[in-house]
Amino acid sequence: MENATHFYFMLFENLGHIRYSLFSLGFILYCAIIFFNVLIILAIFLERTLHQPMYILISCLSVNSVFGTAGFFPRVLTDLLSDIHSISREACFFQSFVIFTYAANEYTILMLMAFDRFAAIGKPLQYHNIITPRFLTILIVVNLAYPMILLGIAGLLTTKLTMCGNKLFKVYCHSYEVVKLSCENTVVNNVFGMFIIIVTSVIPLCLILYSYLKILIICQRSSSQFKGKAYQTCIPHIVVLLNFSVAVISDVTLSRVVTLNLPVGLSVFLSLEFLIIPPILNPLVYALNLPDIRKKIIYLINPFK
C-alpha cells in the first residue's frame, strides 16, 4: 500500500446526533479547564507572597494542563462537528508530541514538587539555601526540556516509517497506535518508546514515592503540629499524583499491555482520562486545600467583597 499521507479517526464515524451532545459537553469541560487553571496561574503570579517554590510549581502544573489540553480539545471538538475526520501526517505527529509532552511534564513537575516538600520538611533550616530561585529555575527548565527532546526524537523516528494503514481507532493521534500502522520493523521505535516511559514516568514516580516515604518517616518522629502542617501541604500533591497515575496506567494498559473487550465508550474514556480528569481536578484540589491560593482566587473572582 502507498505510504499514507493522512490518517482517519474511525471512532467519529456514525455518531449521529449524539455528536452535538458530546461537543457541548466537551466545550463546557474545556472552558472550565481553561478558567480554573488560568485562575490558579493569575492568583500565584499576582500575589507576591505566593512567589515561593511550592506555588510556582503548582502554577507550572496549571500551565502544563493548558498546554496539553490545547493539543487535544480544539481538534476533537472540530472533528465532532465535521463530516471529514482526517488529519495530515505532520499535524498528527505534532498533536502526538504535544499530548505526550504534557503527560511526561506532568510527572517531572510532580517529581519537583515532591523534592521541594522533602527539602522543606526534612531540612527546614537549610530549605531556602537549597531551593534558591536560580536552582529552581534550572530544575524546571531541565525537567521540562528533556521529555520534549526525547519525544522529539521519537517523533522523528516515527516520521521515517512507511505506513501501510491509515485508520486510527482513537479520537486523537496516539504515537503507539500510529507506529502499529507501519509495515516496517518497529523494534527501534518500540524500545525507544519504552525507554521514554521509564525515564519520564517510572523513574520520576519512584523518586516521588521515595520522597513521600521519607517525609512520612520524618513526620512520625515530629510533633502533632508539625505533622499537621506537613500533611496539609503534601496531601494535595499526593491526590494529584494518584489521580494522574491511575489515568496514565489506564492509557498504557489499553494501548501497550493487553487487549480488553471493553465497550467502546468506556475504552475511549479510559484512554482520555489523563487528558480530562487531571486538568480539571488539579486546580480544584489546590484551590480547596491551600488557604493562601483560595483567598487570592476569591479576591480575583469578587474583588469588592
PDB file of C-alpha atoms in Angstrom:
ATOM      1  CA  MET A   1       0.000   0.000   0.000  1.00  0.00           C
ATOM      2  CA  GLU A   2       1.190   3.517  -0.751  1.00  0.00           C
ATOM      3  CA  ASN A   3       2.546   5.418   2.218  1.00  0.00           C
ATOM      4  CA  ALA A   4      -0.383   7.188   3.931  1.00  0.00           C
ATOM      5  CA  THR A   5      -0.350  10.995   3.844  1.00  0.00           C
ATOM      6  CA  HIS A   6      -3.434  11.317   6.072  1.00  0.00           C
ATOM      7  CA  PHE A   7      -4.872   9.388   8.989  1.00  0.00           C
ATOM      8  CA  TYR A   8      -8.567   8.877   9.678  1.00  0.00           C
ATOM      9  CA  PHE A   9     -10.186   8.829  13.118  1.00  0.00           C
ATOM     10  CA  MET A  10     -12.646   5.940  12.824  1.00  0.00           C
ATOM     11  CA  LEU A  11     -14.355   6.449  16.193  1.00  0.00           C
ATOM     12  CA  PHE A  12     -16.065   9.611  14.931  1.00  0.00           C
ATOM     13  CA  GLU A  13     -17.960   7.647  12.291  1.00  0.00           C
ATOM     14  CA  ASN A  14     -21.689   7.024  12.731  1.00  0.00           C
ATOM     15  CA  LEU A  15     -22.076   9.115  15.875  1.00  0.00           C
ATOM     16  CA  GLY A  16     -25.292  10.640  14.592  1.00  0.00           C
ATOM     17  CA  HIS A  17     -26.888  13.428  16.628  1.00  0.00           C
ATOM     18  CA  ILE A  18     -25.070  12.357  19.797  1.00  0.00           C
ATOM     19  CA  ARG A  19     -22.021  14.196  18.476  1.00  0.00           C
ATOM     20  CA  TYR A  20     -23.724  17.530  19.261  1.00  0.00           C
ATOM     21  CA  SER A  21     -24.210  16.478  22.881  1.00  0.00           C
ATOM     22  CA  LEU A  22     -20.596  15.336  23.060  1.00  0.00           C
ATOM     23  CA  PHE A  23     -19.468  18.634  21.529  1.00  0.00           C
ATOM     24  CA  SER A  24     -21.447  20.641  24.104  1.00  0.00           C
ATOM     25  CA  LEU A  25     -20.061  18.564  26.971  1.00  0.00           C
ATOM     26  CA  GLY A  26     -16.502  18.802  25.631  1.00  0.00           C
ATOM     27  CA  PHE A  27     -16.751  22.558  25.045  1.00  0.00           C
ATOM     28  CA  ILE A  28     -18.036  23.201  28.584  1.00  0.00           C
ATOM     29  CA  LEU A  29     -15.308  20.972  30.027  1.00  0.00           C
ATOM     30  CA  TYR A  30     -12.569  22.705  28.024  1.00  0.00           C
ATOM     31  CA  CYS A  31     -13.816  26.163  29.087  1.00  0.00           C
ATOM     32  CA  ALA A  32     -13.839  25.009  32.732  1.00  0.00           C
ATOM     33  CA  ILE A  33     -10.280  23.656  32.423  1.00  0.00           C
ATOM     34  CA  ILE A  34      -9.025  26.939  30.960  1.00  0.00           C
ATOM     35  CA  PHE A  35     -10.922  29.026  33.523  1.00  0.00           C
ATOM     36  CA  PHE A  36      -9.779  27.162  36.648  1.00  0.00           C
ATOM     37  CA  ASN A  37      -6.154  26.787  35.557  1.00  0.00           C
ATOM     38  CA  VAL A  38      -5.846  30.419  34.472  1.00  0.00           C
ATOM     39  CA  LEU A  39      -7.273  31.407  37.873  1.00  0.00           C
ATOM     40  CA  ILE A  40      -4.520  29.417  39.597  1.00  0.00           C
ATOM     41  CA  ILE A  41      -1.844  30.957  37.346  1.00  0.00           C
ATOM     42  CA  LEU A  42      -3.104  34.509  37.924  1.00  0.00           C
ATOM     43  CA  ALA A  43      -3.505  34.008  41.673  1.00  0.00           C
ATOM     44  CA  ILE A  44       0.117  32.912  42.011  1.00  0.00           C
ATOM     45  CA  PHE A  45       1.509  35.427  39.522  1.00  0.00           C
ATOM     46  CA  LEU A  46      -0.258  38.452  41.010  1.00  0.00           C
ATOM     47  CA  GLU A  47       0.277  37.648  44.702  1.00  0.00           C
ATOM     48  CA  ARG A  48       3.894  38.270  45.736  1.00  0.00           C
ATOM     49  CA  THR A  49       3.537  36.196  48.905  1.00  0.00           C
ATOM     50  CA  LEU A  50       2.879  33.186  46.659  1.00  0.00           C
ATOM     51  CA  HIS A  51       6.166  33.593  44.790  1.00  0.00           C
ATOM     52  CA  GLN A  52       7.551  30.555  46.592  1.00  0.00           C
ATOM     53  CA  PRO A  53       8.829  27.274  45.083  1.00  0.00           C
ATOM     54  CA  MET A  54       5.755  25.196  46.007  1.00  0.00           C
ATOM     55  CA  TYR A  55       3.319  27.688  44.486  1.00  0.00           C
ATOM     56  CA  ILE A  56       5.479  28.311  41.418  1.00  0.00           C
ATOM     57  CA  LEU A  57       5.485  24.558  40.732  1.00  0.00           C
ATOM     58  CA  ILE A  58       1.695  24.476  41.161  1.00  0.00           C
ATOM     59  CA  SER A  59       1.438  27.216  38.528  1.00  0.00           C
ATOM     60  CA  CYS A  60       3.716  25.143  36.257  1.00  0.00           C
ATOM     61  CA  LEU A  61       1.255  22.293  36.639  1.00  0.00           C
ATOM     62  CA  SER A  62      -1.589  24.583  35.525  1.00  0.00           C
ATOM     63  CA  VAL A  63       0.416  25.918  32.569  1.00  0.00           C
ATOM     64  CA  ASN A  64       1.114  22.325  31.548  1.00  0.00           C
ATOM     65  CA  SER A  65      -2.598  21.478  31.753  1.00  0.00           C
ATOM     66  CA  VAL A  66      -3.467  24.403  29.468  1.00  0.00           C
ATOM     67  CA  PHE A  67      -0.691  23.314  27.075  1.00  0.00           C
ATOM     68  CA  GLY A  68      -1.760  19.664  26.947  1.00  0.00           C
ATOM     69  CA  THR A  69      -5.486  20.260  26.576  1.00  0.00           C
ATOM     70  CA  ALA A  70      -4.811  22.813  23.808  1.00  0.00           C
ATOM     71  CA  GLY A  71      -3.336  19.940  21.826  1.00  0.00           C
ATOM     72  CA  PHE A  72      -6.460  17.826  22.296  1.00  0.00           C
ATOM     73  CA  PHE A  73      -9.746  19.709  22.769  1.00  0.00           C
ATOM     74  CA  PRO A  74      -9.768  22.132  19.788  1.00  0.00           C
ATOM     75  CA  ARG A  75      -9.064  19.260  17.388  1.00  0.00           C
ATOM     76  CA  VAL A  76     -11.557  16.799  18.882  1.00  0.00           C
ATOM     77  CA  LEU A  77     -14.282  19.449  19.094  1.00  0.00           C
ATOM     78  CA  THR A  78     -13.710  20.279  15.416  1.00  0.00           C
ATOM     79  CA  ASP A  79     -13.927  16.598  14.486  1.00  0.00           C
ATOM     80  CA  LEU A  80     -17.216  16.205  16.355  1.00  0.00           C
ATOM     81  CA  LEU A  81     -18.821  18.849  14.119  1.00  0.00           C
ATOM     82  CA  SER A  82     -17.076  17.830  10.911  1.00  0.00           C
ATOM     83  CA  ASP A  83     -18.107  15.200   8.389  1.00  0.00           C
ATOM     84  CA  ILE A  84     -14.479  14.517   7.461  1.00  0.00           C
ATOM     85  CA  HIS A  85     -12.286  13.132  10.222  1.00  0.00           C
ATOM     86  CA  SER A  86      -8.865  13.077   8.614  1.00  0.00           C
ATOM     87  CA  ILE A  87      -5.593  14.602   9.782  1.00  0.00           C
ATOM     88  CA  SER A  88      -2.334  15.063   7.896  1.00  0.00           C
ATOM     89  CA  ARG A  89       0.761  13.125   8.943  1.00  0.00           C
ATOM     90  CA  GLU A  90       2.506  16.310  10.056  1.00  0.00           C
ATOM     91  CA  ALA A  91      -0.444  17.545  12.133  1.00  0.00           C
ATOM     92  CA  CYS A  92      -0.870  14.071  13.619  1.00  0.00           C
ATOM     93  CA  PHE A  93       2.761  13.853  14.715  1.00  0.00           C
ATOM     94  CA  PHE A  94       2.593  17.365  16.172  1.00  0.00           C
ATOM     95  CA  GLN A  95      -0.572  16.577  18.145  1.00  0.00           C
ATOM     96  CA  SER A  96       1.005  13.403  19.491  1.00  0.00           C
ATOM     97  CA  PHE A  97       4.120  15.368  20.501  1.00  0.00           C
ATOM     98  CA  VAL A  98       2.091  17.997  22.380  1.00  0.00           C
ATOM     99  CA  ILE A  99      -0.123  15.489  24.215  1.00  0.00           C
ATOM    100  CA  PHE A 100       2.683  13.185  25.327  1.00  0.00           C
ATOM    101  CA  THR A 101       4.957  16.096  26.236  1.00  0.00           C
ATOM    102  CA  TYR A 102       2.152  17.232  28.546  1.00  0.00           C
ATOM    103  CA  ALA A 103       1.932  13.744  30.083  1.00  0.00           C
ATOM    104  CA  ALA A 104       5.700  13.482  30.602  1.00  0.00           C
ATOM    105  CA  ASN A 105       5.973  17.009  32.016  1.00  0.00           C
ATOM    106  CA  GLU A 106       3.197  16.267  34.493  1.00  0.00           C
ATOM    107  CA  TYR A 107       5.331  13.585  36.139  1.00  0.00           C
ATOM    108  CA  THR A 108       8.514  15.656  36.103  1.00  0.00           C
ATOM    109  CA  ILE A 109       6.688  18.614  37.731  1.00  0.00           C
ATOM    110  CA  LEU A 110       5.200  16.301  40.363  1.00  0.00           C
ATOM    111  CA  MET A 111       8.716  14.955  40.978  1.00  0.00           C
ATOM    112  CA  LEU A 112       9.998  18.509  41.601  1.00  0.00           C
ATOM    113  CA  MET A 113       7.062  19.112  43.958  1.00  0.00           C
ATOM    114  CA  ALA A 114       7.965  16.010  45.962  1.00  0.00           C
ATOM    115  CA  PHE A 115      11.611  17.105  46.123  1.00  0.00           C
ATOM    116  CA  ASP A 116      10.547  20.599  47.236  1.00  0.00           C
ATOM    117  CA  ARG A 117       8.331  19.212  50.033  1.00  0.00           C
ATOM    118  CA  PHE A 118      11.091  16.809  51.134  1.00  0.00           C
ATOM    119  CA  ALA A 119      13.570  19.704  51.357  1.00  0.00           C
ATOM    120  CA  ALA A 120      11.059  21.932  53.194  1.00  0.00           C
ATOM    121  CA  ILE A 121      10.028  19.271  55.725  1.00  0.00           C
ATOM    122  CA  GLY A 122      13.304  17.358  56.066  1.00  0.00           C
ATOM    123  CA  LYS A 123      15.662  20.334  56.158  1.00  0.00           C
ATOM    124  CA  PRO A 124      13.565  23.393  57.112  1.00  0.00           C
ATOM    125  CA  LEU A 125      16.545  25.479  58.292  1.00  0.00           C
ATOM    126  CA  GLN A 126      18.519  24.920  55.085  1.00  0.00           C
ATOM    127  CA  TYR A 127      15.469  24.993  52.775  1.00  0.00           C
ATOM    128  CA  HIS A 128      15.996  28.479  51.337  1.00  0.00           C
ATOM    129  CA  ASN A 129      19.672  27.725  50.760  1.00  0.00           C
ATOM    130  CA  ILE A 130      18.789  24.516  48.911  1.00  0.00           C
ATOM    131  CA  ILE A 131      15.840  25.683  46.796  1.00  0.00           C
ATOM    132  CA  THR A 132      17.146  29.039  45.590  1.00  0.00           C
ATOM    133  CA  PRO A 133      15.329  30.892  42.763  1.00  0.00           C
ATOM    134  CA  ARG A 134      18.212  30.155  40.375  1.00  0.00           C
ATOM    135  CA  PHE A 135      18.342  26.463  41.293  1.00  0.00           C
ATOM    136  CA  LEU A 136      14.557  26.165  40.972  1.00  0.00           C
ATOM    137  CA  THR A 137      14.665  27.776  37.514  1.00  0.00           C
ATOM    138  CA  ILE A 138      17.367  25.328  36.381  1.00  0.00           C
ATOM    139  CA  LEU A 139      15.378  22.369  37.729  1.00  0.00           C
ATOM    140  CA  ILE A 140      12.195  23.483  35.955  1.00  0.00           C
ATOM    141  CA  VAL A 141      13.935  24.114  32.610  1.00  0.00           C
ATOM    142  CA  VAL A 142      15.867  20.817  32.655  1.00  0.00           C
ATOM    143  CA  ASN A 143      12.900  18.737  33.767  1.00  0.00           C
ATOM    144  CA  LEU A 144      10.619  20.247  31.129  1.00  0.00           C
ATOM    145  CA  ALA A 145      13.218  20.132  28.352  1.00  0.00           C
ATOM    146  CA  TYR A 146      14.421  16.537  28.473  1.00  0.00           C
ATOM    147  CA  PRO A 147      10.972  14.934  27.855  1.00  0.00           C
ATOM    148  CA  MET A 148      10.479  17.291  24.885  1.00  0.00           C
ATOM    149  CA  ILE A 149      13.849  16.271  23.431  1.00  0.00           C
ATOM    150  CA  LEU A 150      13.159  12.550  23.860  1.00  0.00           C
ATOM    151  CA  LEU A 151       9.655  12.824  22.418  1.00  0.00           C
ATOM    152  CA  GLY A 152      11.002  14.910  19.538  1.00  0.00           C
ATOM    153  CA  ILE A 153      13.472  12.122  18.696  1.00  0.00           C
ATOM    154  CA  ALA A 154      10.649   9.555  18.938  1.00  0.00           C
ATOM    155  CA  GLY A 155       8.569  11.691  16.570  1.00  0.00           C
ATOM    156  CA  LEU A 156      11.417  11.846  14.050  1.00  0.00           C
ATOM    157  CA  LEU A 157      11.779   8.058  14.181  1.00  0.00           C
ATOM    158  CA  THR A 158       8.042   7.697  13.512  1.00  0.00           C
ATOM    159  CA  THR A 159       8.113  10.089  10.548  1.00  0.00           C
ATOM    160  CA  LYS A 160      10.646   7.823   8.824  1.00  0.00           C
ATOM    161  CA  LEU A 161       8.273   4.825   8.912  1.00  0.00           C
ATOM    162  CA  THR A 162       6.278   3.771   5.872  1.00  0.00           C
ATOM    163  CA  MET A 163       2.611   3.490   6.800  1.00  0.00           C
ATOM    164  CA  CYS A 164       0.576   0.642   5.340  1.00  0.00           C
ATOM    165  CA  GLY A 165      -2.610   1.725   7.065  1.00  0.00           C
ATOM    166  CA  ASN A 166      -4.327   4.999   7.853  1.00  0.00           C
ATOM    167  CA  LYS A 167      -7.186   4.127  10.204  1.00  0.00           C
ATOM    168  CA  LEU A 168      -6.781   5.180  13.835  1.00  0.00           C
ATOM    169  CA  PHE A 169      -9.242   3.775  16.370  1.00  0.00           C
ATOM    170  CA  LYS A 170      -8.618   6.691  18.700  1.00  0.00           C
ATOM    171  CA  VAL A 171     -10.008  10.214  18.920  1.00  0.00           C
ATOM    172  CA  TYR A 172      -6.524  11.744  18.838  1.00  0.00           C
ATOM    173  CA  CYS A 173      -3.121  10.853  17.403  1.00  0.00           C
ATOM    174  CA  HIS A 174      -1.636   8.295  19.770  1.00  0.00           C
ATOM    175  CA  SER A 175       2.021   7.726  18.881  1.00  0.00           C
ATOM    176  CA  TYR A 176       1.983   3.984  19.607  1.00  0.00           C
ATOM    177  CA  GLU A 177      -1.182   3.463  17.558  1.00  0.00           C
ATOM    178  CA  VAL A 178       0.460   5.287  14.639  1.00  0.00           C
ATOM    179  CA  VAL A 179       3.587   3.125  14.899  1.00  0.00           C
ATOM    180  CA  LYS A 180       1.403  -0.012  14.777  1.00  0.00           C
ATOM    181  CA  LEU A 181       0.148   1.083  11.332  1.00  0.00           C
ATOM    182  CA  SER A 182       3.642   0.746   9.867  1.00  0.00           C
ATOM    183  CA  CYS A 183       4.553  -2.204   7.660  1.00  0.00           C
ATOM    184  CA  GLU A 184       8.239  -1.859   8.576  1.00  0.00           C
ATOM    185  CA  ASN A 185      10.174  -3.259  11.501  1.00  0.00           C
ATOM    186  CA  THR A 186       9.284  -1.092  14.510  1.00  0.00           C
ATOM    187  CA  VAL A 187      11.556  -2.658  17.140  1.00  0.00           C
ATOM    188  CA  VAL A 188      13.646   0.524  17.468  1.00  0.00           C
ATOM    189  CA  ASN A 189      10.503   2.653  17.889  1.00  0.00           C
ATOM    190  CA  ASN A 190       9.014   0.287  20.485  1.00  0.00           C
ATOM    191  CA  VAL A 191      12.235   0.007  22.507  1.00  0.00           C
ATOM    192  CA  PHE A 192      12.782   3.767  22.447  1.00  0.00           C
ATOM    193  CA  GLY A 193       9.144   4.278  23.413  1.00  0.00           C
ATOM    194  CA  MET A 194       9.568   2.044  26.457  1.00  0.00           C
ATOM    195  CA  PHE A 195      12.789   3.906  27.318  1.00  0.00           C
ATOM    196  CA  ILE A 196      10.847   7.190  27.278  1.00  0.00           C
ATOM    197  CA  ILE A 197       8.155   5.721  29.541  1.00  0.00           C
ATOM    198  CA  ILE A 198      10.837   4.588  32.007  1.00  0.00           C
ATOM    199  CA  VAL A 199      12.793   7.863  32.188  1.00  0.00           C
ATOM    200  CA  THR A 200       9.779  10.207  32.103  1.00  0.00           C
ATOM    201  CA  SER A 201       7.283   8.216  34.176  1.00  0.00           C
ATOM    202  CA  VAL A 202       8.686   5.208  36.040  1.00  0.00           C
ATOM    203  CA  ILE A 203      11.855   6.839  37.416  1.00  0.00           C
ATOM    204  CA  PRO A 204      10.104  10.100  38.433  1.00  0.00           C
ATOM    205  CA  LEU A 205       7.324   8.056  40.082  1.00  0.00           C
ATOM    206  CA  CYS A 206       9.880   6.044  42.072  1.00  0.00           C
ATOM    207  CA  LEU A 207      11.625   9.239  43.195  1.00  0.00           C
ATOM    208  CA  ILE A 208       8.269  10.760  44.168  1.00  0.00           C
ATOM    209  CA  LEU A 209       7.318   7.719  46.240  1.00  0.00           C
ATOM    210  CA  TYR A 210      10.759   7.718  47.885  1.00  0.00           C
ATOM    211  CA  SER A 211      10.414  11.419  48.792  1.00  0.00           C
ATOM    212  CA  TYR A 212       6.965  10.998  50.346  1.00  0.00           C
ATOM    213  CA  LEU A 213       8.092   7.889  52.211  1.00  0.00           C
ATOM    214  CA  LYS A 214      10.960   9.872  53.739  1.00  0.00           C
ATOM    215  CA  ILE A 215       8.519  12.682  54.604  1.00  0.00           C
ATOM    216  CA  LEU A 216       6.214  10.159  56.306  1.00  0.00           C
ATOM    217  CA  ILE A 217       9.120   8.818  58.371  1.00  0.00           C
ATOM    218  CA  ILE A 218      10.116  12.367  59.408  1.00  0.00           C
ATOM    219  CA  CYS A 219       6.510  13.205  60.364  1.00  0.00           C
ATOM    220  CA  GLN A 220       6.205  10.128  62.577  1.00  0.00           C
ATOM    221  CA  ARG A 221       9.085  11.454  64.675  1.00  0.00           C
ATOM    222  CA  SER A 222       7.753  15.017  64.879  1.00  0.00           C
ATOM    223  CA  SER A 223       5.162  16.895  66.925  1.00  0.00           C
ATOM    224  CA  SER A 224       1.459  16.856  66.091  1.00  0.00           C
ATOM    225  CA  GLN A 225       1.567  20.496  64.990  1.00  0.00           C
ATOM    226  CA  PHE A 226       4.497  19.887  62.618  1.00  0.00           C
ATOM    227  CA  LYS A 227       2.834  16.722  61.318  1.00  0.00           C
ATOM    228  CA  GLY A 228      -0.453  18.531  60.640  1.00  0.00           C
ATOM    229  CA  LYS A 229       1.245  21.337  58.716  1.00  0.00           C
ATOM    230  CA  ALA A 230       3.294  18.864  56.659  1.00  0.00           C
ATOM    231  CA  TYR A 231       0.245  16.796  55.774  1.00  0.00           C
ATOM    232  CA  GLN A 232      -1.692  19.932  54.784  1.00  0.00           C
ATOM    233  CA  THR A 233       0.869  20.772  52.084  1.00  0.00           C
ATOM    234  CA  CYS A 234       1.594  17.194  50.983  1.00  0.00           C
ATOM    235  CA  ILE A 235      -1.887  15.675  50.720  1.00  0.00           C
ATOM    236  CA  PRO A 236      -2.983  17.829  47.722  1.00  0.00           C
ATOM    237  CA  HIS A 237       0.172  16.759  45.849  1.00  0.00           C
ATOM    238  CA  ILE A 238      -0.468  13.091  46.669  1.00  0.00           C
ATOM    239  CA  VAL A 239      -4.103  13.327  45.498  1.00  0.00           C
ATOM    240  CA  VAL A 240      -2.943  14.887  42.209  1.00  0.00           C
ATOM    241  CA  LEU A 241      -0.240  12.218  41.839  1.00  0.00           C
ATOM    242  CA  LEU A 242      -2.649   9.315  42.429  1.00  0.00           C
ATOM    243  CA  ASN A 243      -5.221  10.785  40.071  1.00  0.00           C
ATOM    244  CA  PHE A 244      -2.727  11.241  37.235  1.00  0.00           C
ATOM    245  CA  SER A 245      -1.027   7.878  37.804  1.00  0.00           C
ATOM    246  CA  VAL A 246      -4.320   5.972  37.583  1.00  0.00           C
ATOM    247  CA  ALA A 247      -5.142   7.852  34.362  1.00  0.00           C
ATOM    248  CA  VAL A 248      -1.746   7.110  32.782  1.00  0.00           C
ATOM    249  CA  ILE A 249      -1.851   3.441  33.804  1.00  0.00           C
ATOM    250  CA  SER A 250      -5.276   3.142  32.161  1.00  0.00           C
ATOM    251  CA  ASP A 251      -3.957   4.548  28.884  1.00  0.00           C
ATOM    252  CA  VAL A 252      -0.736   2.493  28.870  1.00  0.00           C
ATOM    253  CA  THR A 253      -2.639  -0.698  29.751  1.00  0.00           C
ATOM    254  CA  LEU A 254      -5.148  -0.207  26.946  1.00  0.00           C
ATOM    255  CA  SER A 255      -2.556   0.683  24.298  1.00  0.00           C
ATOM    256  CA  ARG A 256       0.523  -1.413  25.123  1.00  0.00           C
ATOM    257  CA  VAL A 257      -0.099  -4.158  27.637  1.00  0.00           C
ATOM    258  CA  VAL A 258      -3.342  -6.009  26.995  1.00  0.00           C
ATOM    259  CA  THR A 259      -6.313  -6.012  24.673  1.00  0.00           C
ATOM    260  CA  LEU A 260      -9.526  -5.848  26.680  1.00  0.00           C
ATOM    261  CA  ASN A 261     -13.005  -6.396  25.305  1.00  0.00           C
ATOM    262  CA  LEU A 262     -14.445  -3.216  26.765  1.00  0.00           C
ATOM    263  CA  PRO A 263     -17.395  -1.185  25.469  1.00  0.00           C
ATOM    264  CA  VAL A 264     -16.159   1.465  23.017  1.00  0.00           C
ATOM    265  CA  GLY A 265     -17.381   4.342  25.204  1.00  0.00           C
ATOM    266  CA  LEU A 266     -15.586   3.049  28.302  1.00  0.00           C
ATOM    267  CA  SER A 267     -12.413   2.312  26.344  1.00  0.00           C
ATOM    268  CA  VAL A 268     -12.371   5.845  24.919  1.00  0.00           C
ATOM    269  CA  PHE A 269     -12.956   7.393  28.357  1.00  0.00           C
ATOM    270  CA  LEU A 270     -10.152   5.377  29.977  1.00  0.00           C
ATOM    271  CA  SER A 271      -7.740   6.339  27.198  1.00  0.00           C
ATOM    272  CA  LEU A 272      -8.689  10.023  27.576  1.00  0.00           C
ATOM    273  CA  GLU A 273      -8.769  10.126  31.370  1.00  0.00           C
ATOM    274  CA  PHE A 274      -5.252  11.591  31.665  1.00  0.00           C
ATOM    275  CA  LEU A 275      -6.290  14.453  29.354  1.00  0.00           C
ATOM    276  CA  ILE A 276      -9.639  15.195  31.004  1.00  0.00           C
ATOM    277  CA  ILE A 277      -9.641  14.485  34.750  1.00  0.00           C
ATOM    278  CA  PRO A 278      -6.254  15.859  35.987  1.00  0.00           C
ATOM    279  CA  PRO A 279      -6.536  19.256  34.220  1.00  0.00           C
ATOM    280  CA  ILE A 280      -9.945  19.911  35.812  1.00  0.00           C
ATOM    281  CA  LEU A 281      -9.264  18.257  39.183  1.00  0.00           C
ATOM    282  CA  ASN A 282      -5.790  19.673  39.908  1.00  0.00           C
ATOM    283  CA  PRO A 283      -6.777  23.360  40.260  1.00  0.00           C
ATOM    284  CA  LEU A 284      -9.805  22.391  42.347  1.00  0.00           C
ATOM    285  CA  VAL A 285      -7.650  20.311  44.707  1.00  0.00           C
ATOM    286  CA  TYR A 286      -5.179  23.145  45.257  1.00  0.00           C
ATOM    287  CA  ALA A 287      -7.823  25.869  45.473  1.00  0.00           C
ATOM    288  CA  LEU A 288      -9.817  23.943  48.078  1.00  0.00           C
ATOM    289  CA  ASN A 289      -6.903  22.702  50.178  1.00  0.00           C
ATOM    290  CA  LEU A 290      -4.376  25.548  50.208  1.00  0.00           C
ATOM    291  CA  PRO A 291      -5.798  28.621  52.033  1.00  0.00           C
ATOM    292  CA  ASP A 292      -3.350  31.137  50.508  1.00  0.00           C
ATOM    293  CA  ILE A 293      -4.364  30.227  46.949  1.00  0.00           C
ATOM    294  CA  ARG A 294      -8.051  30.032  47.893  1.00  0.00           C
ATOM    295  CA  LYS A 295      -8.036  33.555  49.368  1.00  0.00           C
ATOM    296  CA  LYS A 296      -6.412  35.061  46.274  1.00  0.00           C
ATOM    297  CA  ILE A 297      -8.831  33.263  43.929  1.00  0.00           C
ATOM    298  CA  ILE A 298     -11.822  34.539  45.929  1.00  0.00           C
ATOM    299  CA  TYR A 299     -10.400  38.063  45.639  1.00  0.00           C
ATOM    300  CA  LEU A 300      -9.916  37.688  41.866  1.00  0.00           C
ATOM    301  CA  ILE A 301     -13.490  36.482  41.424  1.00  0.00           C
ATOM    302  CA  ASN A 302     -15.014  39.079  43.748  1.00  0.00           C
ATOM    303  CA  PRO A 303     -12.532  41.942  44.415  1.00  0.00           C
ATOM    304  CA  PHE A 304     -15.175  44.069  46.154  1.00  0.00           C
ATOM    305  CA  LYS A 305     -16.079  41.501  48.771  1.00  0.00           C
TER     306      LYS A 305
END
